[in-house]
Amino acid sequence: MKLKYFILIGYLTSTLIILLSLIWAVNRMLIPEKGEIFILLTTLVASLVGAFVSLMLMRRVFTSLEKLSNHIEGISKNHFETIDDVRSPLEFQEFAQTLNTMTVKLEDSFQSLENSEKEKNIMIAQLSHDIKTPITSIQATVEGMLDGLILENERDYYLKTIRRQTDRLNKLVESLNNVTLNTLEREEGSLQAIFIDKLLIDTLSEFQLKLDQEGREVDIQVEPASAKIISDYDKLLRILVNLVSNALKYSPSGSPLQIHAVLTDDQLKITVKDHGQGIPKEELHQIFKLLYRVESSRNMSTGGYGLGLYIAQELAHQLNGQITVQSELGQGSAFSLILRTRN
């Protein structure tokens, strides 16, 4: 039952009690008989007028209550809108302001949870994507051994490569497990001294069999030759593996690959250049977006989901750096990882 009906029932009940009291008083000769009708009519009219006036005054209260009720129902449906048209009574206005504050905080909390879940899903997609590279490399190496493509005197080298890829795979799976169990908000790696030439050799070892099978020449240059930095080795390796993987994927077999690294006083720049299909100029600003793929690459031979460059750029940002690109359609692309070496 609505509040206004309770108020009406209350007035009618009080009026009935007064009328019964007057009738009892007349029967007991407590009130002169001549004034009985006047008193009864006056009481009835006063009660009805009082009820009408009260309902008119309470109309704003009922309206405000309805607005507040609709607002709370909207919150239960995740409609986080504020309410600004509650003016009367003052207590309801203050309650509406408190409700607005709660609404804003709830919206922020829900948005934070949504962003956290989105970030978690992206991290899972990133790690899942990067897990594919060592698995594919291990599979290709094992198949090469079984098919006799790898000579007996080369087996030790490839077995060591498999061991290194297995170690990297274990780290990626562990990171994926941590993210899945919500024990890690952001991948935190350890800083260490990294010799750039060794980093590049480790990167290329992931693709050694593919490079041999496709007859590719790789030109590696490091300036200065003994260049080293303090950074996160695992993240750097993931970035370069993604860049080299893309270079091999979108350039023809037998075409050369250049990897040049230059360390200066304030930055490290590592450029991976291929001689492949290149990227249309109008699409260069979009290639680092999540799930974006250049239209010309959407075919069965390249596959992929548009994650590699997005992951590489995100990791570069975590290392206080960025990835830039220069490309000409039909001539190839050059992706450069630029890291600041001084804060």
mmCIF file of C-alpha atoms in Angstrom:
data_model
loop_
_atom_site.group_PDB
_atom_site.id
_atom_site.type_symbol
_atom_site.label_atom_id
_atom_site.label_comp_id
_atom_site.label_asym_id
_atom_site.label_seq_id
_atom_site.Cartn_x
_atom_site.Cartn_y
_atom_site.Cartn_z
ATOM 1 C CA MET A 1 0.000 0.000 0.000
ATOM 2 C CA LYS A 2 1.283 3.466 -0.899
ATOM 3 C CA LEU A 3 2.131 6.078 1.730
ATOM 4 C CA LYS A 4 -0.695 8.466 0.742
ATOM 5 C CA TYR A 5 -3.279 5.775 1.416
ATOM 6 C CA PHE A 6 -1.856 5.257 4.907
ATOM 7 C CA ILE A 7 -2.242 8.996 5.525
ATOM 8 C CA LEU A 8 -5.878 8.977 4.277
ATOM 9 C CA ILE A 9 -6.717 5.990 6.443
ATOM 10 C CA GLY A 10 -5.166 7.790 9.409
ATOM 11 C CA TYR A 11 -7.329 10.894 8.852
ATOM 12 C CA LEU A 12 -10.496 8.865 8.325
ATOM 13 C CA THR A 13 -9.796 6.844 11.465
ATOM 14 C CA SER A 14 -9.252 9.979 13.578
ATOM 15 C CA THR A 15 -12.440 11.546 12.129
ATOM 16 C CA LEU A 16 -14.458 8.406 12.926
ATOM 17 C CA ILE A 17 -13.151 8.377 16.500
ATOM 18 C CA ILE A 18 -14.098 12.047 16.958
ATOM 19 C CA LEU A 19 -17.613 11.461 15.568
ATOM 20 C CA LEU A 20 -18.182 8.451 17.823
ATOM 21 C CA SER A 21 -16.936 10.467 20.818
ATOM 22 C CA LEU A 22 -19.357 13.308 20.002
ATOM 23 C CA ILE A 23 -22.306 10.917 19.661
ATOM 24 C CA TRP A 24 -21.379 9.334 22.999
ATOM 25 C CA ALA A 25 -21.072 12.780 24.616
ATOM 26 C CA VAL A 26 -24.551 13.841 23.325
ATOM 27 C CA ASN A 27 -26.133 10.625 24.580
ATOM 28 C CA ARG A 28 -24.566 11.257 27.989
ATOM 29 C CA MET A 29 -25.902 14.834 27.955
ATOM 30 C CA LEU A 30 -22.338 16.166 28.084
ATOM 31 C CA ILE A 31 -23.028 18.312 25.016
ATOM 32 C CA PRO A 32 -26.279 20.247 24.468
ATOM 33 C CA GLU A 33 -28.477 18.555 21.904
ATOM 34 C CA LYS A 34 -28.894 21.795 19.903
ATOM 35 C CA GLY A 35 -25.133 21.989 19.189
ATOM 36 C CA GLU A 36 -24.797 18.350 18.172
ATOM 37 C CA ILE A 37 -25.273 18.775 14.410
ATOM 38 C CA PHE A 38 -23.064 21.876 14.253
ATOM 39 C CA ILE A 39 -20.258 20.184 16.095
ATOM 40 C CA LEU A 40 -20.530 17.039 13.955
ATOM 41 C CA LEU A 41 -20.499 18.988 10.678
ATOM 42 C CA THR A 42 -17.623 21.222 11.845
ATOM 43 C CA THR A 43 -15.560 18.206 12.851
ATOM 44 C CA LEU A 44 -16.247 16.408 9.560
ATOM 45 C CA VAL A 45 -15.451 19.433 7.388
ATOM 46 C CA ALA A 46 -12.294 20.221 9.372
ATOM 47 C CA SER A 47 -11.077 16.647 9.018
ATOM 48 C CA LEU A 48 -11.714 16.564 5.272
ATOM 49 C CA VAL A 49 -10.075 19.957 4.699
ATOM 50 C CA GLY A 50 -7.107 18.890 6.831
ATOM 51 C CA ALA A 51 -6.731 15.672 4.846
ATOM 52 C CA PHE A 52 -6.884 17.567 1.536
ATOM 53 C CA VAL A 53 -4.337 20.174 2.630
ATOM 54 C CA SER A 54 -2.003 17.464 3.943
ATOM 55 C CA LEU A 55 -2.205 15.543 0.684
ATOM 56 C CA MET A 56 -1.443 18.703 -1.299
ATOM 57 C CA LEU A 57 1.541 19.459 0.922
ATOM 58 C CA MET A 58 2.710 15.850 0.726
ATOM 59 C CA ARG A 59 2.460 15.736 -3.074
ATOM 60 C CA ARG A 60 6.089 16.894 -3.490
ATOM 61 C CA VAL A 61 7.147 14.341 -0.912
ATOM 62 C CA PHE A 62 5.447 11.572 -2.892
ATOM 63 C CA THR A 63 7.013 12.830 -6.136
ATOM 64 C CA SER A 64 10.481 12.949 -4.566
ATOM 65 C CA LEU A 65 10.027 9.470 -3.122
ATOM 66 C CA GLU A 66 9.088 8.135 -6.548
ATOM 67 C CA LYS A 67 12.150 9.764 -8.146
ATOM 68 C CA LEU A 68 14.439 8.354 -5.469
ATOM 69 C CA SER A 69 12.877 4.916 -5.859
ATOM 70 C CA ASN A 70 13.371 4.987 -9.662
ATOM 71 C CA HIS A 71 16.955 6.175 -9.189
ATOM 72 C CA ILE A 72 17.788 3.313 -6.807
ATOM 73 C CA GLU A 73 16.169 0.829 -9.208
ATOM 74 C CA GLY A 74 18.342 2.259 -11.984
ATOM 75 C CA ILE A 75 21.485 1.718 -9.885
ATOM 76 C CA SER A 76 20.501 -1.941 -9.448
ATOM 77 C CA LYS A 77 20.544 -2.190 -13.275
ATOM 78 C CA ASN A 78 23.992 -0.520 -13.514
ATOM 79 C CA HIS A 79 22.584 2.830 -14.685
ATOM 80 C CA PHE A 80 24.848 5.183 -12.757
ATOM 81 C CA GLU A 81 23.132 8.514 -13.319
ATOM 82 C CA THR A 82 22.882 11.282 -10.724
ATOM 83 C CA ILE A 83 19.572 12.773 -9.611
ATOM 84 C CA ASP A 84 19.357 16.570 -9.437
ATOM 85 C CA ASP A 85 15.634 17.424 -9.383
ATOM 86 C CA VAL A 86 14.764 16.510 -5.779
ATOM 87 C CA ARG A 87 14.062 19.811 -4.027
ATOM 88 C CA SER A 88 11.570 19.052 -1.268
ATOM 89 C CA PRO A 89 11.557 18.236 1.567
ATOM 90 C CA LEU A 90 15.037 19.256 2.714
ATOM 91 C CA GLU A 91 15.742 15.828 4.196
ATOM 92 C CA PHE A 92 15.053 14.176 0.838
ATOM 93 C CA GLN A 93 17.283 16.720 -0.926
ATOM 94 C CA GLU A 94 20.148 15.861 1.425
ATOM 95 C CA PHE A 95 19.444 12.149 0.916
ATOM 96 C CA ALA A 96 19.572 12.634 -2.877
ATOM 97 C CA GLN A 97 22.975 14.347 -2.582
ATOM 98 C CA THR A 98 24.270 11.455 -0.472
ATOM 99 C CA LEU A 99 22.834 9.011 -3.018
ATOM 100 C CA ASN A 100 24.581 10.880 -5.842
ATOM 101 C CA THR A 101 27.912 10.602 -4.022
ATOM 102 C CA MET A 102 27.360 6.874 -3.545
ATOM 103 C CA THR A 103 26.387 6.514 -7.216
ATOM 104 C CA VAL A 104 29.601 8.177 -8.407
ATOM 105 C CA LYS A 105 31.697 5.960 -6.135
ATOM 106 C CA LEU A 106 29.859 2.843 -7.308
ATOM 107 C CA GLU A 107 30.388 3.816 -10.938
ATOM 108 C CA ASP A 108 34.110 4.353 -10.302
ATOM 109 C CA SER A 109 34.330 0.974 -8.560
ATOM 110 C CA PHE A 110 32.527 -0.844 -11.368
ATOM 111 C CA GLN A 111 34.664 0.922 -13.979
ATOM 112 C CA SER A 112 37.805 -0.024 -12.090
ATOM 113 C CA LEU A 113 36.701 -3.657 -11.924
ATOM 114 C CA GLU A 114 35.825 -3.630 -15.618
ATOM 115 C CA ASN A 115 39.198 -2.108 -16.529
ATOM 116 C CA SER A 116 41.021 -4.638 -14.338
ATOM 117 C CA GLU A 117 39.188 -7.509 -15.992
ATOM 118 C CA LYS A 118 39.896 -6.061 -19.433
ATOM 119 C CA GLU A 119 43.579 -5.613 -18.608
ATOM 120 C CA LYS A 120 43.742 -9.162 -17.278
ATOM 121 C CA ASN A 121 42.176 -10.540 -20.468
ATOM 122 C CA ILE A 122 44.613 -8.531 -22.596
ATOM 123 C CA MET A 123 47.580 -9.826 -20.593
ATOM 124 C CA ILE A 124 46.321 -13.395 -20.992
ATOM 125 C CA ALA A 125 45.993 -12.828 -24.751
ATOM 126 C CA GLN A 126 49.513 -11.350 -24.855
ATOM 127 C CA LEU A 127 51.091 -14.256 -23.009
ATOM 128 C CA SER A 128 49.116 -16.819 -25.010
ATOM 129 C CA HIS A 129 50.328 -15.167 -28.198
ATOM 130 C CA ASP A 130 53.968 -15.173 -27.084
ATOM 131 C CA ILE A 131 53.776 -18.810 -25.985
ATOM 132 C CA LYS A 132 53.143 -19.804 -29.605
ATOM 133 C CA THR A 133 56.596 -18.671 -30.790
ATOM 134 C CA PRO A 134 58.783 -21.055 -28.734
ATOM 135 C CA ILE A 135 56.304 -23.894 -29.256
ATOM 136 C CA THR A 136 56.411 -23.400 -33.029
ATOM 137 C CA SER A 137 60.202 -23.166 -32.980
ATOM 138 C CA ILE A 138 60.576 -26.323 -30.875
ATOM 139 C CA GLN A 139 58.160 -28.180 -33.135
ATOM 140 C CA ALA A 140 60.026 -27.130 -36.278
ATOM 141 C CA THR A 141 63.385 -28.091 -34.764
ATOM 142 C CA VAL A 142 62.179 -31.529 -33.670
ATOM 143 C CA GLU A 143 60.612 -32.160 -37.080
ATOM 144 C CA GLY A 144 63.899 -31.095 -38.702
ATOM 145 C CA MET A 145 65.779 -33.642 -36.600
ATOM 146 C CA LEU A 146 63.291 -36.423 -37.370
ATOM 147 C CA ASP A 147 63.345 -35.632 -41.094
ATOM 148 C CA GLY A 148 67.137 -35.572 -41.215
ATOM 149 C CA LEU A 149 67.333 -31.884 -42.136
ATOM 150 C CA ILE A 150 69.586 -31.202 -39.150
ATOM 151 C CA LEU A 151 72.972 -32.874 -39.363
ATOM 152 C CA GLU A 152 74.421 -34.928 -36.522
ATOM 153 C CA ASN A 153 77.127 -32.374 -35.764
ATOM 154 C CA GLU A 154 74.458 -29.617 -35.499
ATOM 155 C CA ARG A 155 72.221 -31.408 -33.037
ATOM 156 C CA ASP A 156 73.932 -30.130 -29.886
ATOM 157 C CA TYR A 157 73.428 -26.529 -31.008
ATOM 158 C CA TYR A 158 69.731 -27.075 -31.724
ATOM 159 C CA LEU A 159 69.195 -29.032 -28.516
ATOM 160 C CA LYS A 160 70.639 -26.114 -26.555
ATOM 161 C CA THR A 161 68.275 -23.829 -28.446
ATOM 162 C CA ILE A 162 65.349 -26.082 -27.509
ATOM 163 C CA ARG A 163 66.434 -25.989 -23.847
ATOM 164 C CA ARG A 164 66.573 -22.179 -23.912
ATOM 165 C CA GLN A 165 63.165 -22.006 -25.576
ATOM 166 C CA THR A 166 61.767 -24.418 -23.001
ATOM 167 C CA ASP A 167 63.040 -22.203 -20.185
ATOM 168 C CA ARG A 168 61.419 -19.194 -21.818
ATOM 169 C CA LEU A 169 58.207 -21.154 -22.306
ATOM 170 C CA ASN A 170 58.156 -22.081 -18.613
ATOM 171 C CA LYS A 171 58.461 -18.396 -17.660
ATOM 172 C CA LEU A 172 55.627 -17.429 -19.973
ATOM 173 C CA VAL A 173 53.384 -20.212 -18.630
ATOM 174 C CA GLU A 174 54.191 -19.162 -15.061
ATOM 175 C CA SER A 175 53.283 -15.560 -15.881
ATOM 176 C CA LEU A 176 50.056 -16.750 -17.520
ATOM 177 C CA ASN A 177 49.219 -18.795 -14.434
ATOM 178 C CA ASN A 178 49.851 -15.810 -12.153
ATOM 179 C CA VAL A 179 47.614 -13.561 -14.218
ATOM 180 C CA THR A 180 44.851 -16.172 -14.327
ATOM 181 C CA LEU A 181 44.958 -16.530 -10.539
ATOM 182 C CA ASN A 182 44.911 -12.741 -10.061
ATOM 183 C CA THR A 183 48.242 -12.823 -8.228
ATOM 184 C CA LEU A 184 49.823 -10.396 -10.647
ATOM 185 C CA GLU A 185 48.437 -7.001 -11.680
ATOM 186 C CA ARG A 186 51.300 -6.129 -13.952
ATOM 187 C CA GLU A 187 54.207 -8.211 -15.074
ATOM 188 C CA GLU A 188 57.219 -7.157 -13.034
ATOM 189 C CA GLY A 189 60.557 -8.412 -14.267
ATOM 190 C CA SER A 190 64.047 -8.212 -12.840
ATOM 191 C CA LEU A 191 66.612 -5.727 -14.110
ATOM 192 C CA GLN A 192 69.984 -6.985 -15.203
ATOM 193 C CA ALA A 193 72.972 -6.058 -17.346
ATOM 194 C CA ILE A 194 72.253 -7.063 -20.941
ATOM 195 C CA PHE A 195 74.826 -7.217 -23.731
ATOM 196 C CA ILE A 196 73.024 -6.195 -26.892
ATOM 197 C CA ASP A 197 74.892 -8.581 -29.208
ATOM 198 C CA LYS A 198 73.961 -11.576 -27.034
ATOM 199 C CA LEU A 199 70.340 -10.381 -26.881
ATOM 200 C CA LEU A 200 70.172 -10.265 -30.674
ATOM 201 C CA ILE A 201 71.805 -13.678 -31.047
ATOM 202 C CA ASP A 202 69.339 -15.166 -28.537
ATOM 203 C CA THR A 203 66.484 -13.594 -30.493
ATOM 204 C CA LEU A 204 67.630 -15.024 -33.819
ATOM 205 C CA SER A 205 68.229 -18.471 -32.310
ATOM 206 C CA GLU A 206 64.443 -18.702 -31.910
ATOM 207 C CA PHE A 207 64.212 -18.703 -35.712
ATOM 208 C CA GLN A 208 67.486 -20.396 -36.678
ATOM 209 C CA LEU A 209 65.928 -23.368 -38.444
ATOM 210 C CA LYS A 210 63.490 -21.147 -40.343
ATOM 211 C CA LEU A 211 66.337 -18.853 -41.394
ATOM 212 C CA ASP A 212 68.349 -21.835 -42.649
ATOM 213 C CA GLN A 213 65.420 -23.366 -44.504
ATOM 214 C CA GLU A 214 64.508 -20.095 -46.217
ATOM 215 C CA GLY A 215 68.115 -19.251 -47.029
ATOM 216 C CA ARG A 216 67.986 -15.810 -45.474
ATOM 217 C CA GLU A 217 70.994 -13.626 -44.792
ATOM 218 C CA VAL A 218 70.869 -11.671 -41.557
ATOM 219 C CA ASP A 219 72.984 -8.567 -41.127
ATOM 220 C CA ILE A 220 73.608 -7.743 -37.464
ATOM 221 C CA GLN A 221 75.352 -4.537 -36.453
ATOM 222 C CA VAL A 222 75.864 -3.291 -32.902
ATOM 223 C CA GLU A 223 77.407 0.102 -32.134
ATOM 224 C CA PRO A 224 79.474 0.086 -30.044
ATOM 225 C CA ALA A 225 80.311 -3.611 -30.240
ATOM 226 C CA SER A 226 80.357 -3.993 -26.441
ATOM 227 C CA ALA A 227 77.082 -2.094 -25.913
ATOM 228 C CA LYS A 228 75.107 -3.093 -22.838
ATOM 229 C CA ILE A 229 72.205 -1.681 -20.831
ATOM 230 C CA ILE A 230 70.388 -2.350 -17.571
ATOM 231 C CA SER A 231 66.877 -3.525 -18.357
ATOM 232 C CA ASP A 232 64.403 -6.414 -18.261
ATOM 233 C CA TYR A 233 65.837 -9.187 -20.432
ATOM 234 C CA ASP A 234 62.624 -11.206 -20.782
ATOM 235 C CA LYS A 235 60.583 -8.227 -21.952
ATOM 236 C CA LEU A 236 63.262 -7.126 -24.403
ATOM 237 C CA LEU A 237 63.423 -10.637 -25.821
ATOM 238 C CA ARG A 238 59.655 -10.764 -26.211
ATOM 239 C CA ILE A 239 59.664 -7.447 -28.070
ATOM 240 C CA LEU A 240 62.421 -8.456 -30.482
ATOM 241 C CA VAL A 241 60.951 -11.917 -31.076
ATOM 242 C CA ASN A 242 57.670 -10.275 -32.090
ATOM 243 C CA LEU A 243 59.431 -7.825 -34.416
ATOM 244 C CA VAL A 244 61.604 -10.511 -36.069
ATOM 245 C CA SER A 245 58.618 -12.851 -36.336
ATOM 246 C CA ASN A 246 56.664 -10.164 -38.196
ATOM 247 C CA ALA A 247 59.640 -9.399 -40.448
ATOM 248 C CA LEU A 248 59.942 -13.055 -41.454
ATOM 249 C CA LYS A 249 56.201 -13.486 -41.808
ATOM 250 C CA TYR A 250 55.651 -10.561 -44.164
ATOM 251 C CA SER A 251 58.735 -10.853 -46.383
ATOM 252 C CA PRO A 252 59.494 -13.503 -49.028
ATOM 253 C CA SER A 253 61.806 -16.451 -48.415
ATOM 254 C CA GLY A 254 65.417 -15.707 -49.313
ATOM 255 C CA SER A 255 65.082 -11.971 -48.718
ATOM 256 C CA PRO A 256 67.650 -10.444 -46.321
ATOM 257 C CA LEU A 257 66.995 -9.167 -42.820
ATOM 258 C CA GLN A 258 68.875 -6.350 -41.095
ATOM 259 C CA ILE A 259 69.065 -5.802 -37.343
ATOM 260 C CA HIS A 260 70.986 -2.706 -36.300
ATOM 261 C CA ALA A 261 71.486 -1.560 -32.722
ATOM 262 C CA VAL A 262 72.940 1.802 -31.723
ATOM 263 C CA LEU A 263 73.575 2.806 -28.117
ATOM 264 C CA THR A 264 74.156 6.485 -27.312
ATOM 265 C CA ASP A 265 74.391 8.386 -24.061
ATOM 266 C CA ASP A 266 70.648 8.710 -23.637
ATOM 267 C CA GLN A 267 68.984 5.965 -25.696
ATOM 268 C CA LEU A 268 69.190 2.530 -27.277
ATOM 269 C CA LYS A 269 67.733 2.071 -30.754
ATOM 270 C CA ILE A 270 67.293 -1.392 -32.251
ATOM 271 C CA THR A 271 65.929 -1.488 -35.809
ATOM 272 C CA VAL A 272 64.578 -4.613 -37.502
ATOM 273 C CA LYS A 273 64.306 -4.086 -41.267
ATOM 274 C CA ASP A 274 62.813 -6.432 -43.831
ATOM 275 C CA HIS A 275 62.333 -6.294 -47.612
ATOM 276 C CA GLY A 276 58.755 -7.470 -47.724
ATOM 277 C CA GLN A 277 55.356 -6.210 -48.771
ATOM 278 C CA GLY A 278 55.428 -3.046 -46.683
ATOM 279 C CA ILE A 279 52.512 -1.211 -45.082
ATOM 280 C CA PRO A 280 50.214 1.362 -46.713
ATOM 281 C CA LYS A 281 50.930 4.860 -45.427
ATOM 282 C CA GLU A 282 47.331 5.419 -44.333
ATOM 283 C CA GLU A 283 47.484 2.377 -42.044
ATOM 284 C CA LEU A 284 50.778 3.096 -40.263
ATOM 285 C CA HIS A 285 49.110 4.927 -37.373
ATOM 286 C CA GLN A 286 46.816 1.958 -36.651
ATOM 287 C CA ILE A 287 49.129 -1.044 -36.738
ATOM 288 C CA PHE A 288 49.848 -0.932 -32.979
ATOM 289 C CA LYS A 289 46.165 -1.117 -32.069
ATOM 290 C CA LEU A 290 44.825 -4.249 -30.419
ATOM 291 C CA LEU A 291 43.621 -6.870 -32.936
ATOM 292 C CA TYR A 292 44.340 -4.593 -35.908
ATOM 293 C CA ARG A 293 45.753 -6.202 -39.027
ATOM 294 C CA VAL A 294 46.808 -4.556 -42.259
ATOM 295 C CA GLU A 295 44.186 -5.444 -44.857
ATOM 296 C CA SER A 296 46.696 -6.923 -47.300
ATOM 297 C CA SER A 297 47.923 -9.357 -44.626
ATOM 298 C CA ARG A 298 44.539 -10.958 -44.073
ATOM 299 C CA ASN A 299 45.235 -14.265 -45.737
ATOM 300 C CA MET A 300 45.733 -17.856 -44.793
ATOM 301 C CA SER A 301 49.490 -17.824 -45.306
ATOM 302 C CA THR A 302 50.243 -15.285 -42.594
ATOM 303 C CA GLY A 303 47.514 -16.031 -40.087
ATOM 304 C CA GLY A 304 47.665 -14.279 -36.721
ATOM 305 C CA TYR A 305 45.243 -12.139 -34.766
ATOM 306 C CA GLY A 306 46.808 -8.677 -34.778
ATOM 307 C CA LEU A 307 48.384 -9.047 -31.337
ATOM 308 C CA GLY A 308 52.146 -9.070 -32.004
ATOM 309 C CA LEU A 309 52.791 -5.359 -32.562
ATOM 310 C CA TYR A 310 50.328 -4.376 -29.855
ATOM 311 C CA ILE A 311 52.142 -6.594 -27.356
ATOM 312 C CA ALA A 312 55.551 -5.286 -28.438
ATOM 313 C CA GLN A 313 54.433 -1.663 -28.043
ATOM 314 C CA GLU A 314 52.894 -2.310 -24.622
ATOM 315 C CA LEU A 315 56.092 -3.979 -23.395
ATOM 316 C CA ALA A 316 58.153 -1.107 -24.813
ATOM 317 C CA HIS A 317 56.046 1.359 -22.829
ATOM 318 C CA GLN A 318 56.637 -0.682 -19.683
ATOM 319 C CA LEU A 319 60.370 -0.300 -20.329
ATOM 320 C CA ASN A 320 60.036 3.471 -20.699
ATOM 321 C CA GLY A 321 60.336 3.312 -24.469
ATOM 322 C CA GLN A 322 58.379 3.021 -27.702
ATOM 323 C CA ILE A 323 58.362 1.367 -31.119
ATOM 324 C CA THR A 324 58.302 3.440 -34.297
ATOM 325 C CA VAL A 325 57.871 2.310 -37.872
ATOM 326 C CA GLN A 326 58.939 3.425 -41.324
ATOM 327 C CA SER A 327 57.495 1.590 -44.286
ATOM 328 C CA GLU A 328 56.963 1.899 -47.994
ATOM 329 C CA LEU A 329 54.463 -0.292 -49.787
ATOM 330 C CA GLY A 330 56.264 -2.929 -51.821
ATOM 331 C CA GLN A 331 59.679 -2.009 -50.378
ATOM 332 C CA GLY A 332 59.559 -3.362 -46.832
ATOM 333 C CA SER A 333 59.350 -2.057 -43.279
ATOM 334 C CA ALA A 334 61.708 -0.963 -40.529
ATOM 335 C CA PHE A 335 60.531 -1.214 -36.931
ATOM 336 C CA SER A 336 62.666 0.558 -34.327
ATOM 337 C CA LEU A 337 62.633 -0.090 -30.606
ATOM 338 C CA ILE A 338 63.776 3.076 -28.811
ATOM 339 C CA LEU A 339 64.565 2.899 -25.097
ATOM 340 C CA ARG A 340 65.698 5.777 -22.949
ATOM 341 C CA THR A 341 68.766 4.771 -20.995
ATOM 342 C CA ARG A 342 68.643 7.737 -18.606
ATOM 343 C CA ASN A 343 65.732 8.815 -16.424
#
